[in-house]
Amino acid sequence: MTELREPVRQDKWEQPRAAAIETSAPIALSPRKAAILDHADRFAETRAIWRDQAAFFHAEDERYLRFLIPPGSRVLEIGCGIGDTLAALAPSYGVGIDISSRQIAIARDRHPDLTFIAGDVENPATFMAVSGPFDVILVLDTIGSLDDCQGFIEHLHPLCTRETRLVIGHFSHLWYPLLKAAEAMGLRMAQPDQNVLSPADLRNLAVLADFDPVKSEQRVLSPLRLAGVGRFANRFLSVLPGLRVLSLRHYVVARSMRCVSDDVRSATVVIPARNERGNIAPAVQRIAAFCKDIEIIFIEGHSKDGTYEEMERVRAAFPDHDIKLMRQPGKGKADAVFTAFDAARGDVLMILDADLTMPPEQLPKFFEALRSGKGEFVNGSRLVYPMDEGAMRFLNLIANKTFSYLFSWLLNQRYTDTLCGTKVLRRSDYVRLKAGKAYFGDFDPFGDFDLIFGASKLNLKTIDLPIRYAARSYGETQISRFRHGWMLLKMVVFAFFKIKAI
């Protein structure tokens, strides 16, 4: 968790377990809502039996939810039923809300370590009984039963911080006839008529309620095991372009725009450098004063041209700048960047490649994009504006565009250039990213994909910031087209199994 939130967790966020909470006096329910409540109460005693009958589907659903929601999170589930999904997420503090007091009573018996509240989630008074904020607010299928989806989503802002993610899961409207047929045949628990929402409808409702969609996904082609065929189809086929639109399950992840904070006051510019002696002084000279407190960390990578000695000279020549020097302990850009990030003190962490092909004059744009809340992970893109002659070889350009398409699909966020060296994020988010690094392991010698994959796993809002890519004025490129191209292909496969085929 971030440094800003830890003190709050120790005091305000410590909550009693298994509280038997009821909301204040209910407001009158609409006829449709009253029918939904009656239905939930009538099926409360048999809900566990129906859930067991659909065990494969729920296992597939929870598999992806556990990818989105790490264990130990503070989770609020709205429309929790008997609490089994909430329990499966292993929250450090879990709260479930459901309109049916009968289902809530069963949930308390099944999961005494969690907190459950009976109430109508479209009644603002219901949330007065909830002690937030939460890391994740989960809404599974309940969105289909609401009278006013936009109004409901707007009620969630007080339970959010900048880091909170709203996760909404719902059934595809394309499957509605099949689901109704399954109910008629007794293969699925009967359901009241639901709102018909496409992924685009749900994203639009989120925007209207001041939530910013971060990413969306479609999964689950088969709700049945089918002797192992269902698992294969859901893991490998349901995520493929063309087939994914046929998936049963849709998910949207969003963040509260009312909780966006511009509290960053300082920045650290990390400049990894190997055999870049001629670029050290220009780097310092060309970094504008885009905030009042800028730390510059040069980290040298076993150079043979006197780069470190030049760093020492430049630091002495600019005593009014906060310049720190480091020597990386290992090899590769990833080792250099993360060693410097661990030592950085700035609220914002920025990477500037020492070849200066990303002009340092562009750094203020990156800082402002993050400070304003427009993005939480700001990725430079060299492939929008025309480049200087000789800035990038033709084969490199084709490879970069190809990999950008692949990674945009893999990560469910748009990337026009994954290999631009300049990437910017908050230090607090880097701390969370590093804490979850074990999921991916040590796989990336570049460092770019450690950050990209980590930001995706944290569900950070990624934006591409176009830059004008310049030709080198000193030194030679340290990128090998074929060796590094092969490594990128391996990363595509790696990402597919870690992010898509789960």
mmCIF file of N, CA and C in Angstrom, residues 262-382:
data_model
loop_
_atom_site.group_PDB
_atom_site.id
_atom_site.type_symbol
_atom_site.label_atom_id
_atom_site.label_comp_id
_atom_site.label_asym_id
_atom_site.label_seq_id
_atom_site.Cartn_x
_atom_site.Cartn_y
_atom_site.Cartn_z
ATOM 1 N N ASP A 262 -3.920 16.128 -7.232
ATOM 2 C CA ASP A 262 -2.739 16.771 -7.826
ATOM 3 C C ASP A 262 -1.705 17.065 -6.739
ATOM 4 N N ASP A 263 -1.574 16.134 -5.795
ATOM 5 C CA ASP A 263 -0.740 16.358 -4.624
ATOM 6 C C ASP A 263 0.747 16.131 -4.864
ATOM 7 N N VAL A 264 1.167 15.864 -6.087
ATOM 8 C CA VAL A 264 2.595 15.651 -6.332
ATOM 9 C C VAL A 264 3.312 16.994 -6.330
ATOM 10 N N ARG A 265 4.421 17.052 -5.632
ATOM 11 C CA ARG A 265 5.163 18.306 -5.476
ATOM 12 C C ARG A 265 6.613 18.212 -5.926
ATOM 13 N N SER A 266 7.092 16.999 -6.169
ATOM 14 C CA SER A 266 8.507 16.835 -6.524
ATOM 15 C C SER A 266 8.656 15.722 -7.552
ATOM 16 N N ALA A 267 9.777 15.710 -8.222
ATOM 17 C CA ALA A 267 10.025 14.707 -9.259
ATOM 18 C C ALA A 267 11.476 14.269 -9.228
ATOM 19 N N THR A 268 11.682 13.008 -9.576
ATOM 20 C CA THR A 268 13.022 12.457 -9.763
ATOM 21 C C THR A 268 13.158 12.025 -11.216
ATOM 22 N N VAL A 269 14.165 12.574 -11.896
ATOM 23 C CA VAL A 269 14.473 12.182 -13.269
ATOM 24 C C VAL A 269 15.647 11.217 -13.221
ATOM 25 N N VAL A 270 15.382 9.963 -13.588
ATOM 26 C CA VAL A 270 16.422 8.930 -13.588
ATOM 27 C C VAL A 270 17.003 8.825 -14.988
ATOM 28 N N ILE A 271 18.328 8.940 -15.085
ATOM 29 C CA ILE A 271 19.005 8.905 -16.379
ATOM 30 C C ILE A 271 20.014 7.764 -16.371
ATOM 31 N N PRO A 272 19.627 6.581 -16.874
ATOM 32 C CA PRO A 272 20.596 5.488 -16.991
ATOM 33 C C PRO A 272 21.538 5.770 -18.155
ATOM 34 N N ALA A 273 22.825 5.550 -17.942
ATOM 35 C CA ALA A 273 23.798 5.928 -18.976
ATOM 36 C C ALA A 273 24.931 4.920 -19.043
ATOM 37 N N ARG A 274 25.191 4.435 -20.237
ATOM 38 C CA ARG A 274 26.336 3.565 -20.497
ATOM 39 C C ARG A 274 27.011 4.038 -21.777
ATOM 40 N N ASN A 275 28.258 4.472 -21.633
ATOM 41 C CA ASN A 275 29.013 5.028 -22.766
ATOM 42 C C ASN A 275 28.264 6.206 -23.398
ATOM 43 N N GLU A 276 27.862 7.151 -22.542
ATOM 44 C CA GLU A 276 27.113 8.331 -22.995
ATOM 45 C C GLU A 276 27.772 9.614 -22.498
ATOM 46 N N ARG A 277 29.093 9.658 -22.452
ATOM 47 C CA ARG A 277 29.813 10.797 -21.883
ATOM 48 C C ARG A 277 29.389 12.122 -22.511
ATOM 49 N N GLY A 278 29.195 12.146 -23.827
ATOM 50 C CA GLY A 278 28.889 13.400 -24.498
ATOM 51 C C GLY A 278 27.494 13.923 -24.261
ATOM 52 N N ASN A 279 26.622 13.122 -23.617
ATOM 53 C CA ASN A 279 25.235 13.540 -23.409
ATOM 54 C C ASN A 279 24.922 13.943 -21.976
ATOM 55 N N ILE A 280 25.885 13.845 -21.084
ATOM 56 C CA ILE A 280 25.607 14.088 -19.668
ATOM 57 C C ILE A 280 25.321 15.566 -19.401
ATOM 58 N N ALA A 281 26.192 16.442 -19.831
ATOM 59 C CA ALA A 281 25.966 17.875 -19.613
ATOM 60 C C ALA A 281 24.723 18.379 -20.344
ATOM 61 N N PRO A 282 24.522 18.022 -21.627
ATOM 62 C CA PRO A 282 23.294 18.472 -22.307
ATOM 63 C C PRO A 282 22.017 18.010 -21.600
ATOM 64 N N ALA A 283 22.059 16.832 -20.990
ATOM 65 C CA ALA A 283 20.864 16.353 -20.295
ATOM 66 C C ALA A 283 20.473 17.310 -19.177
ATOM 67 N N VAL A 284 21.452 17.741 -18.374
ATOM 68 C CA VAL A 284 21.165 18.664 -17.273
ATOM 69 C C VAL A 284 20.742 20.029 -17.812
ATOM 70 N N GLN A 285 21.417 20.493 -18.821
ATOM 71 C CA GLN A 285 21.122 21.816 -19.374
ATOM 72 C C GLN A 285 19.730 21.897 -19.986
ATOM 73 N N ARG A 286 19.230 20.791 -20.487
ATOM 74 C CA ARG A 286 17.967 20.808 -21.234
ATOM 75 C C ARG A 286 16.742 20.413 -20.407
ATOM 76 N N ILE A 287 16.932 20.025 -19.148
ATOM 77 C CA ILE A 287 15.790 19.700 -18.292
ATOM 78 C C ILE A 287 15.240 20.994 -17.716
ATOM 79 N N ALA A 288 14.012 21.326 -18.088
ATOM 80 C CA ALA A 288 13.388 22.562 -17.615
ATOM 81 C C ALA A 288 12.943 22.424 -16.159
ATOM 82 N N ALA A 289 12.738 23.556 -15.511
ATOM 83 C CA ALA A 289 12.265 23.569 -14.119
ATOM 84 C C ALA A 289 10.749 23.425 -14.111
ATOM 85 N N PHE A 290 10.264 22.198 -14.397
ATOM 86 C CA PHE A 290 8.820 21.979 -14.520
ATOM 87 C C PHE A 290 8.121 21.838 -13.175
ATOM 88 N N CYS A 291 8.878 21.693 -12.090
ATOM 89 C CA CYS A 291 8.321 21.785 -10.738
ATOM 90 C C CYS A 291 9.421 22.327 -9.830
ATOM 91 N N LYS A 292 9.051 22.716 -8.622
ATOM 92 C CA LYS A 292 10.004 23.412 -7.755
ATOM 93 C C LYS A 292 11.101 22.502 -7.221
ATOM 94 N N ASP A 293 10.846 21.217 -7.156
ATOM 95 C CA ASP A 293 11.791 20.290 -6.525
ATOM 96 C C ASP A 293 12.078 19.143 -7.497
ATOM 97 N N ILE A 294 13.213 19.217 -8.174
ATOM 98 C CA ILE A 294 13.601 18.187 -9.147
ATOM 99 C C ILE A 294 14.915 17.554 -8.713
ATOM 100 N N GLU A 295 14.880 16.261 -8.562
ATOM 101 C CA GLU A 295 16.079 15.474 -8.281
ATOM 102 C C GLU A 295 16.495 14.774 -9.571
ATOM 103 N N ILE A 296 17.771 14.834 -9.896
ATOM 104 C CA ILE A 296 18.308 14.139 -11.070
ATOM 105 C C ILE A 296 19.245 13.042 -10.587
ATOM 106 N N ILE A 297 18.964 11.811 -10.978
ATOM 107 C CA ILE A 297 19.837 10.694 -10.620
ATOM 108 C C ILE A 297 20.451 10.133 -11.896
ATOM 109 N N PHE A 298 21.756 10.280 -12.028
ATOM 110 C CA PHE A 298 22.502 9.592 -13.080
ATOM 111 C C PHE A 298 22.939 8.236 -12.532
ATOM 112 N N ILE A 299 22.644 7.179 -13.263
ATOM 113 C CA ILE A 299 23.103 5.854 -12.848
ATOM 114 C C ILE A 299 23.901 5.252 -13.985
ATOM 115 N N GLU A 300 25.155 5.000 -13.711
ATOM 116 C CA GLU A 300 26.119 4.608 -14.760
ATOM 117 C C GLU A 300 26.234 3.090 -14.831
ATOM 118 N N GLY A 301 26.332 2.579 -16.067
ATOM 119 C CA GLY A 301 26.289 1.142 -16.294
ATOM 120 C C GLY A 301 27.547 0.552 -16.880
ATOM 121 N N HIS A 302 28.680 0.674 -16.164
ATOM 122 C CA HIS A 302 29.937 0.009 -16.552
ATOM 123 C C HIS A 302 30.436 0.535 -17.904
ATOM 124 N N SER A 303 30.553 1.858 -17.999
ATOM 125 C CA SER A 303 30.997 2.497 -19.243
ATOM 126 C C SER A 303 32.504 2.378 -19.420
ATOM 127 N N LYS A 304 32.916 2.565 -20.667
ATOM 128 C CA LYS A 304 34.341 2.522 -20.998
ATOM 129 C C LYS A 304 34.827 3.832 -21.602
ATOM 130 N N ASP A 305 33.967 4.840 -21.632
ATOM 131 C CA ASP A 305 34.359 6.112 -22.272
ATOM 132 C C ASP A 305 34.454 7.262 -21.277
ATOM 133 N N GLY A 306 34.533 6.965 -19.992
ATOM 134 C CA GLY A 306 34.647 8.021 -18.989
ATOM 135 C C GLY A 306 33.324 8.672 -18.624
ATOM 136 N N THR A 307 32.239 7.945 -18.799
ATOM 137 C CA THR A 307 30.923 8.515 -18.500
ATOM 138 C C THR A 307 30.792 8.901 -17.026
ATOM 139 N N TYR A 308 31.234 8.053 -16.120
ATOM 140 C CA TYR A 308 31.073 8.359 -14.695
ATOM 141 C C TYR A 308 31.900 9.586 -14.300
ATOM 142 N N GLU A 309 33.101 9.686 -14.834
ATOM 143 C CA GLU A 309 33.928 10.852 -14.532
ATOM 144 C C GLU A 309 33.267 12.138 -15.050
ATOM 145 N N GLU A 310 32.619 12.050 -16.205
ATOM 146 C CA GLU A 310 31.893 13.204 -16.737
ATOM 147 C C GLU A 310 30.702 13.547 -15.842
ATOM 148 N N MET A 311 30.038 12.529 -15.294
ATOM 149 C CA MET A 311 28.954 12.789 -14.355
ATOM 150 C C MET A 311 29.460 13.575 -13.146
ATOM 151 N N GLU A 312 30.612 13.199 -12.625
ATOM 152 C CA GLU A 312 31.181 13.911 -11.476
ATOM 153 C C GLU A 312 31.490 15.359 -11.830
ATOM 154 N N ARG A 313 32.037 15.587 -13.026
ATOM 155 C CA ARG A 313 32.355 16.948 -13.468
ATOM 156 C C ARG A 313 31.088 17.791 -13.603
ATOM 157 N N VAL A 314 30.054 17.187 -14.194
ATOM 158 C CA VAL A 314 28.802 17.916 -14.396
ATOM 159 C C VAL A 314 28.143 18.245 -13.058
ATOM 160 N N ARG A 315 28.151 17.326 -12.134
ATOM 161 C CA ARG A 315 27.561 17.606 -10.815
ATOM 162 C C ARG A 315 28.255 18.791 -10.164
ATOM 163 N N ALA A 316 29.588 18.841 -10.262
ATOM 164 C CA ALA A 316 30.324 19.965 -9.684
ATOM 165 C C ALA A 316 30.039 21.272 -10.428
ATOM 166 N N ALA A 317 29.756 21.161 -11.727
ATOM 167 C CA ALA A 317 29.526 22.359 -12.536
ATOM 168 C C ALA A 317 28.126 22.947 -12.332
ATOM 169 N N PHE A 318 27.206 22.166 -11.769
ATOM 170 C CA PHE A 318 25.830 22.632 -11.553
ATOM 171 C C PHE A 318 25.460 22.471 -10.074
ATOM 172 N N PRO A 319 26.094 23.243 -9.195
ATOM 173 C CA PRO A 319 25.835 23.075 -7.755
ATOM 174 C C PRO A 319 24.418 23.456 -7.350
ATOM 175 N N ASP A 320 23.719 24.233 -8.197
ATOM 176 C CA ASP A 320 22.350 24.630 -7.866
ATOM 177 C C ASP A 320 21.332 23.556 -8.206
ATOM 178 N N HIS A 321 21.767 22.446 -8.838
ATOM 179 C CA HIS A 321 20.899 21.322 -9.163
ATOM 180 C C HIS A 321 21.107 20.197 -8.140
ATOM 181 N N ASP A 322 20.032 19.476 -7.822
ATOM 182 C CA ASP A 322 20.127 18.306 -6.937
ATOM 183 C C ASP A 322 20.471 17.095 -7.805
ATOM 184 N N ILE A 323 21.760 16.850 -7.990
ATOM 185 C CA ILE A 323 22.239 15.774 -8.858
ATOM 186 C C ILE A 323 22.898 14.704 -7.997
ATOM 187 N N LYS A 324 22.464 13.470 -8.183
ATOM 188 C CA LYS A 324 23.047 12.338 -7.471
ATOM 189 C C LYS A 324 23.622 11.362 -8.481
ATOM 190 N N LEU A 325 24.707 10.708 -8.102
ATOM 191 C CA LEU A 325 25.374 9.755 -8.972
ATOM 192 C C LEU A 325 25.326 8.368 -8.350
ATOM 193 N N MET A 326 25.108 7.364 -9.219
ATOM 194 C CA MET A 326 25.094 5.975 -8.765
ATOM 195 C C MET A 326 25.769 5.109 -9.818
ATOM 196 N N ARG A 327 26.275 3.985 -9.376
ATOM 197 C CA ARG A 327 26.752 2.949 -10.295
ATOM 198 C C ARG A 327 25.863 1.732 -10.110
ATOM 199 N N GLN A 328 25.307 1.235 -11.209
ATOM 200 C CA GLN A 328 24.391 0.114 -11.059
ATOM 201 C C GLN A 328 25.131 -1.134 -10.630
ATOM 202 N N PRO A 329 24.532 -1.933 -9.763
ATOM 203 C CA PRO A 329 25.226 -3.128 -9.260
ATOM 204 C C PRO A 329 25.255 -4.274 -10.257
ATOM 205 N N GLY A 330 24.267 -4.352 -11.148
ATOM 206 C CA GLY A 330 24.186 -5.461 -12.080
ATOM 207 C C GLY A 330 24.332 -5.008 -13.519
ATOM 208 N N LYS A 331 23.601 -5.677 -14.412
ATOM 209 C CA LYS A 331 23.665 -5.351 -15.828
ATOM 210 C C LYS A 331 22.258 -5.099 -16.361
ATOM 211 N N GLY A 332 22.204 -4.357 -17.469
ATOM 212 C CA GLY A 332 20.932 -4.122 -18.127
ATOM 213 C C GLY A 332 20.238 -2.870 -17.633
ATOM 214 N N LYS A 333 19.398 -2.307 -18.493
ATOM 215 C CA LYS A 333 18.699 -1.067 -18.157
ATOM 216 C C LYS A 333 17.735 -1.271 -16.995
ATOM 217 N N ALA A 334 17.071 -2.428 -16.934
ATOM 218 C CA ALA A 334 16.118 -2.668 -15.853
ATOM 219 C C ALA A 334 16.801 -2.570 -14.493
ATOM 220 N N ASP A 335 17.963 -3.178 -14.366
ATOM 221 C CA ASP A 335 18.704 -3.123 -13.111
ATOM 222 C C ASP A 335 19.042 -1.679 -12.762
ATOM 223 N N ALA A 336 19.460 -0.898 -13.756
ATOM 224 C CA ALA A 336 19.813 0.497 -13.510
ATOM 225 C C ALA A 336 18.601 1.312 -13.070
ATOM 226 N N VAL A 337 17.510 1.194 -13.802
ATOM 227 C CA VAL A 337 16.318 1.995 -13.512
ATOM 228 C C VAL A 337 15.764 1.680 -12.131
ATOM 229 N N PHE A 338 15.617 0.407 -11.795
ATOM 230 C CA PHE A 338 14.983 0.063 -10.526
ATOM 231 C C PHE A 338 15.904 0.334 -9.339
ATOM 232 N N THR A 339 17.205 0.242 -9.544
ATOM 233 C CA THR A 339 18.131 0.630 -8.479
ATOM 234 C C THR A 339 17.976 2.113 -8.168
ATOM 235 N N ALA A 340 17.859 2.929 -9.210
ATOM 236 C CA ALA A 340 17.685 4.368 -9.011
ATOM 237 C C ALA A 340 16.303 4.692 -8.448
ATOM 238 N N PHE A 341 15.266 4.016 -8.938
ATOM 239 C CA PHE A 341 13.919 4.244 -8.405
ATOM 240 C C PHE A 341 13.870 3.967 -6.906
ATOM 241 N N ASP A 342 14.548 2.916 -6.469
ATOM 242 C CA ASP A 342 14.541 2.570 -5.044
ATOM 243 C C ASP A 342 15.191 3.660 -4.198
ATOM 244 N N ALA A 343 16.111 4.402 -4.794
ATOM 245 C CA ALA A 343 16.814 5.460 -4.052
ATOM 246 C C ALA A 343 16.165 6.825 -4.233
ATOM 247 N N ALA A 344 15.212 6.943 -5.133
ATOM 248 C CA ALA A 344 14.619 8.245 -5.464
ATOM 249 C C ALA A 344 13.750 8.760 -4.328
ATOM 250 N N ARG A 345 13.648 10.085 -4.237
ATOM 251 C CA ARG A 345 12.819 10.707 -3.218
ATOM 252 C C ARG A 345 11.634 11.468 -3.803
ATOM 253 N N GLY A 346 11.569 11.670 -5.114
ATOM 254 C CA GLY A 346 10.520 12.470 -5.726
ATOM 255 C C GLY A 346 9.159 11.803 -5.657
ATOM 256 N N ASP A 347 8.105 12.624 -5.652
ATOM 257 C CA ASP A 347 6.744 12.083 -5.717
ATOM 258 C C ASP A 347 6.483 11.415 -7.058
ATOM 259 N N VAL A 348 7.141 11.914 -8.106
ATOM 260 C CA VAL A 348 6.971 11.401 -9.462
ATOM 261 C C VAL A 348 8.307 10.846 -9.942
ATOM 262 N N LEU A 349 8.270 9.664 -10.531
ATOM 263 C CA LEU A 349 9.475 9.028 -11.066
ATOM 264 C C LEU A 349 9.433 9.094 -12.584
ATOM 265 N N MET A 350 10.537 9.563 -13.197
ATOM 266 C CA MET A 350 10.606 9.749 -14.636
ATOM 267 C C MET A 350 11.887 9.117 -15.160
ATOM 268 N N ILE A 351 11.813 8.458 -16.310
ATOM 269 C CA ILE A 351 12.998 7.893 -16.957
ATOM 270 C C ILE A 351 13.332 8.746 -18.165
ATOM 271 N N LEU A 352 14.586 9.143 -18.266
ATOM 272 C CA LEU A 352 15.081 9.857 -19.444
ATOM 273 C C LEU A 352 16.301 9.120 -19.960
ATOM 274 N N ASP A 353 16.190 8.535 -21.146
ATOM 275 C CA ASP A 353 17.344 7.841 -21.713
ATOM 276 C C ASP A 353 18.457 8.836 -22.005
ATOM 277 N N ALA A 354 19.692 8.431 -21.692
ATOM 278 C CA ALA A 354 20.832 9.335 -21.827
ATOM 279 C C ALA A 354 21.192 9.638 -23.275
ATOM 280 N N ASP A 355 20.636 8.890 -24.224
ATOM 281 C CA ASP A 355 20.923 9.222 -25.623
ATOM 282 C C ASP A 355 20.189 10.481 -26.075
ATOM 283 N N LEU A 356 19.233 10.963 -25.268
ATOM 284 C CA LEU A 356 18.487 12.198 -25.508
ATOM 285 C C LEU A 356 17.697 12.173 -26.813
ATOM 286 N N THR A 357 17.400 10.981 -27.323
ATOM 287 C CA THR A 357 16.520 10.904 -28.494
ATOM 288 C C THR A 357 15.095 11.288 -28.123
ATOM 289 N N MET A 358 14.732 11.158 -26.848
ATOM 290 C CA MET A 358 13.517 11.769 -26.333
ATOM 291 C C MET A 358 13.947 13.116 -25.756
ATOM 292 N N PRO A 359 13.600 14.215 -26.393
ATOM 293 C CA PRO A 359 14.106 15.516 -25.958
ATOM 294 C C PRO A 359 13.730 15.826 -24.514
ATOM 295 N N PRO A 360 14.698 16.164 -23.669
ATOM 296 C CA PRO A 360 14.386 16.498 -22.265
ATOM 297 C C PRO A 360 13.391 17.637 -22.134
ATOM 298 N N GLU A 361 13.300 18.489 -23.131
ATOM 299 C CA GLU A 361 12.343 19.594 -23.098
ATOM 300 C C GLU A 361 10.891 19.120 -23.024
ATOM 301 N N GLN A 362 10.645 17.828 -23.333
ATOM 302 C CA GLN A 362 9.293 17.284 -23.306
ATOM 303 C C GLN A 362 8.859 16.822 -21.911
ATOM 304 N N LEU A 363 9.781 16.749 -20.964
ATOM 305 C CA LEU A 363 9.443 16.224 -19.636
ATOM 306 C C LEU A 363 8.313 16.992 -18.938
ATOM 307 N N PRO A 364 8.206 18.317 -19.090
ATOM 308 C CA PRO A 364 7.082 19.004 -18.442
ATOM 309 C C PRO A 364 5.717 18.462 -18.862
ATOM 310 N N LYS A 365 5.574 18.023 -20.106
ATOM 311 C CA LYS A 365 4.301 17.459 -20.569
ATOM 312 C C LYS A 365 3.977 16.173 -19.813
ATOM 313 N N PHE A 366 4.985 15.349 -19.592
ATOM 314 C CA PHE A 366 4.782 14.102 -18.857
ATOM 315 C C PHE A 366 4.356 14.397 -17.408
ATOM 316 N N PHE A 367 5.036 15.370 -16.793
ATOM 317 C CA PHE A 367 4.710 15.712 -15.403
ATOM 318 C C PHE A 367 3.286 16.229 -15.298
ATOM 319 N N GLU A 368 2.883 17.103 -16.218
ATOM 320 C CA GLU A 368 1.552 17.688 -16.162
ATOM 321 C C GLU A 368 0.473 16.632 -16.428
ATOM 322 N N ALA A 369 0.726 15.691 -17.342
ATOM 323 C CA ALA A 369 -0.247 14.633 -17.621
ATOM 324 C C ALA A 369 -0.513 13.803 -16.377
ATOM 325 N N LEU A 370 0.520 13.562 -15.589
ATOM 326 C CA LEU A 370 0.330 12.786 -14.367
ATOM 327 C C LEU A 370 -0.240 13.653 -13.240
ATOM 328 N N ARG A 371 0.297 14.866 -13.072
ATOM 329 C CA ARG A 371 -0.178 15.741 -11.995
ATOM 330 C C ARG A 371 -1.663 16.052 -12.134
ATOM 331 N N SER A 372 -2.125 16.249 -13.363
ATOM 332 C CA SER A 372 -3.521 16.597 -13.602
ATOM 333 C C SER A 372 -4.472 15.425 -13.413
ATOM 334 N N GLY A 373 -3.941 14.221 -13.324
ATOM 335 C CA GLY A 373 -4.782 13.043 -13.169
ATOM 336 C C GLY A 373 -5.251 12.446 -14.476
ATOM 337 N N LYS A 374 -4.836 13.024 -15.601
ATOM 338 C CA LYS A 374 -5.246 12.457 -16.890
ATOM 339 C C LYS A 374 -4.696 11.047 -17.071
ATOM 340 N N GLY A 375 -3.570 10.764 -16.496
ATOM 341 C CA GLY A 375 -2.990 9.430 -16.549
ATOM 342 C C GLY A 375 -2.268 9.114 -15.260
ATOM 343 N N GLU A 376 -2.131 7.829 -14.979
ATOM 344 C CA GLU A 376 -1.372 7.378 -13.809
ATOM 345 C C GLU A 376 -0.080 6.689 -14.217
ATOM 346 N N PHE A 377 -0.011 6.259 -15.469
ATOM 347 C CA PHE A 377 1.217 5.713 -16.047
ATOM 348 C C PHE A 377 1.331 6.349 -17.430
ATOM 349 N N VAL A 378 2.293 7.239 -17.592
ATOM 350 C CA VAL A 378 2.419 8.024 -18.815
ATOM 351 C C VAL A 378 3.558 7.432 -19.639
ATOM 352 N N ASN A 379 3.214 6.985 -20.835
ATOM 353 C CA ASN A 379 4.158 6.275 -21.701
ATOM 354 C C ASN A 379 4.451 7.119 -22.938
ATOM 355 N N GLY A 380 5.728 7.373 -23.193
ATOM 356 C CA GLY A 380 6.101 8.132 -24.378
ATOM 357 C C GLY A 380 5.859 7.342 -25.651
ATOM 358 N N SER A 381 5.507 8.043 -26.713
ATOM 359 C CA SER A 381 5.287 7.401 -28.013
ATOM 360 C C SER A 381 6.069 8.144 -29.086
ATOM 361 N N ARG A 382 6.987 7.424 -29.740
ATOM 362 C CA ARG A 382 7.824 8.019 -30.792
ATOM 363 C C ARG A 382 7.221 7.864 -32.176
#
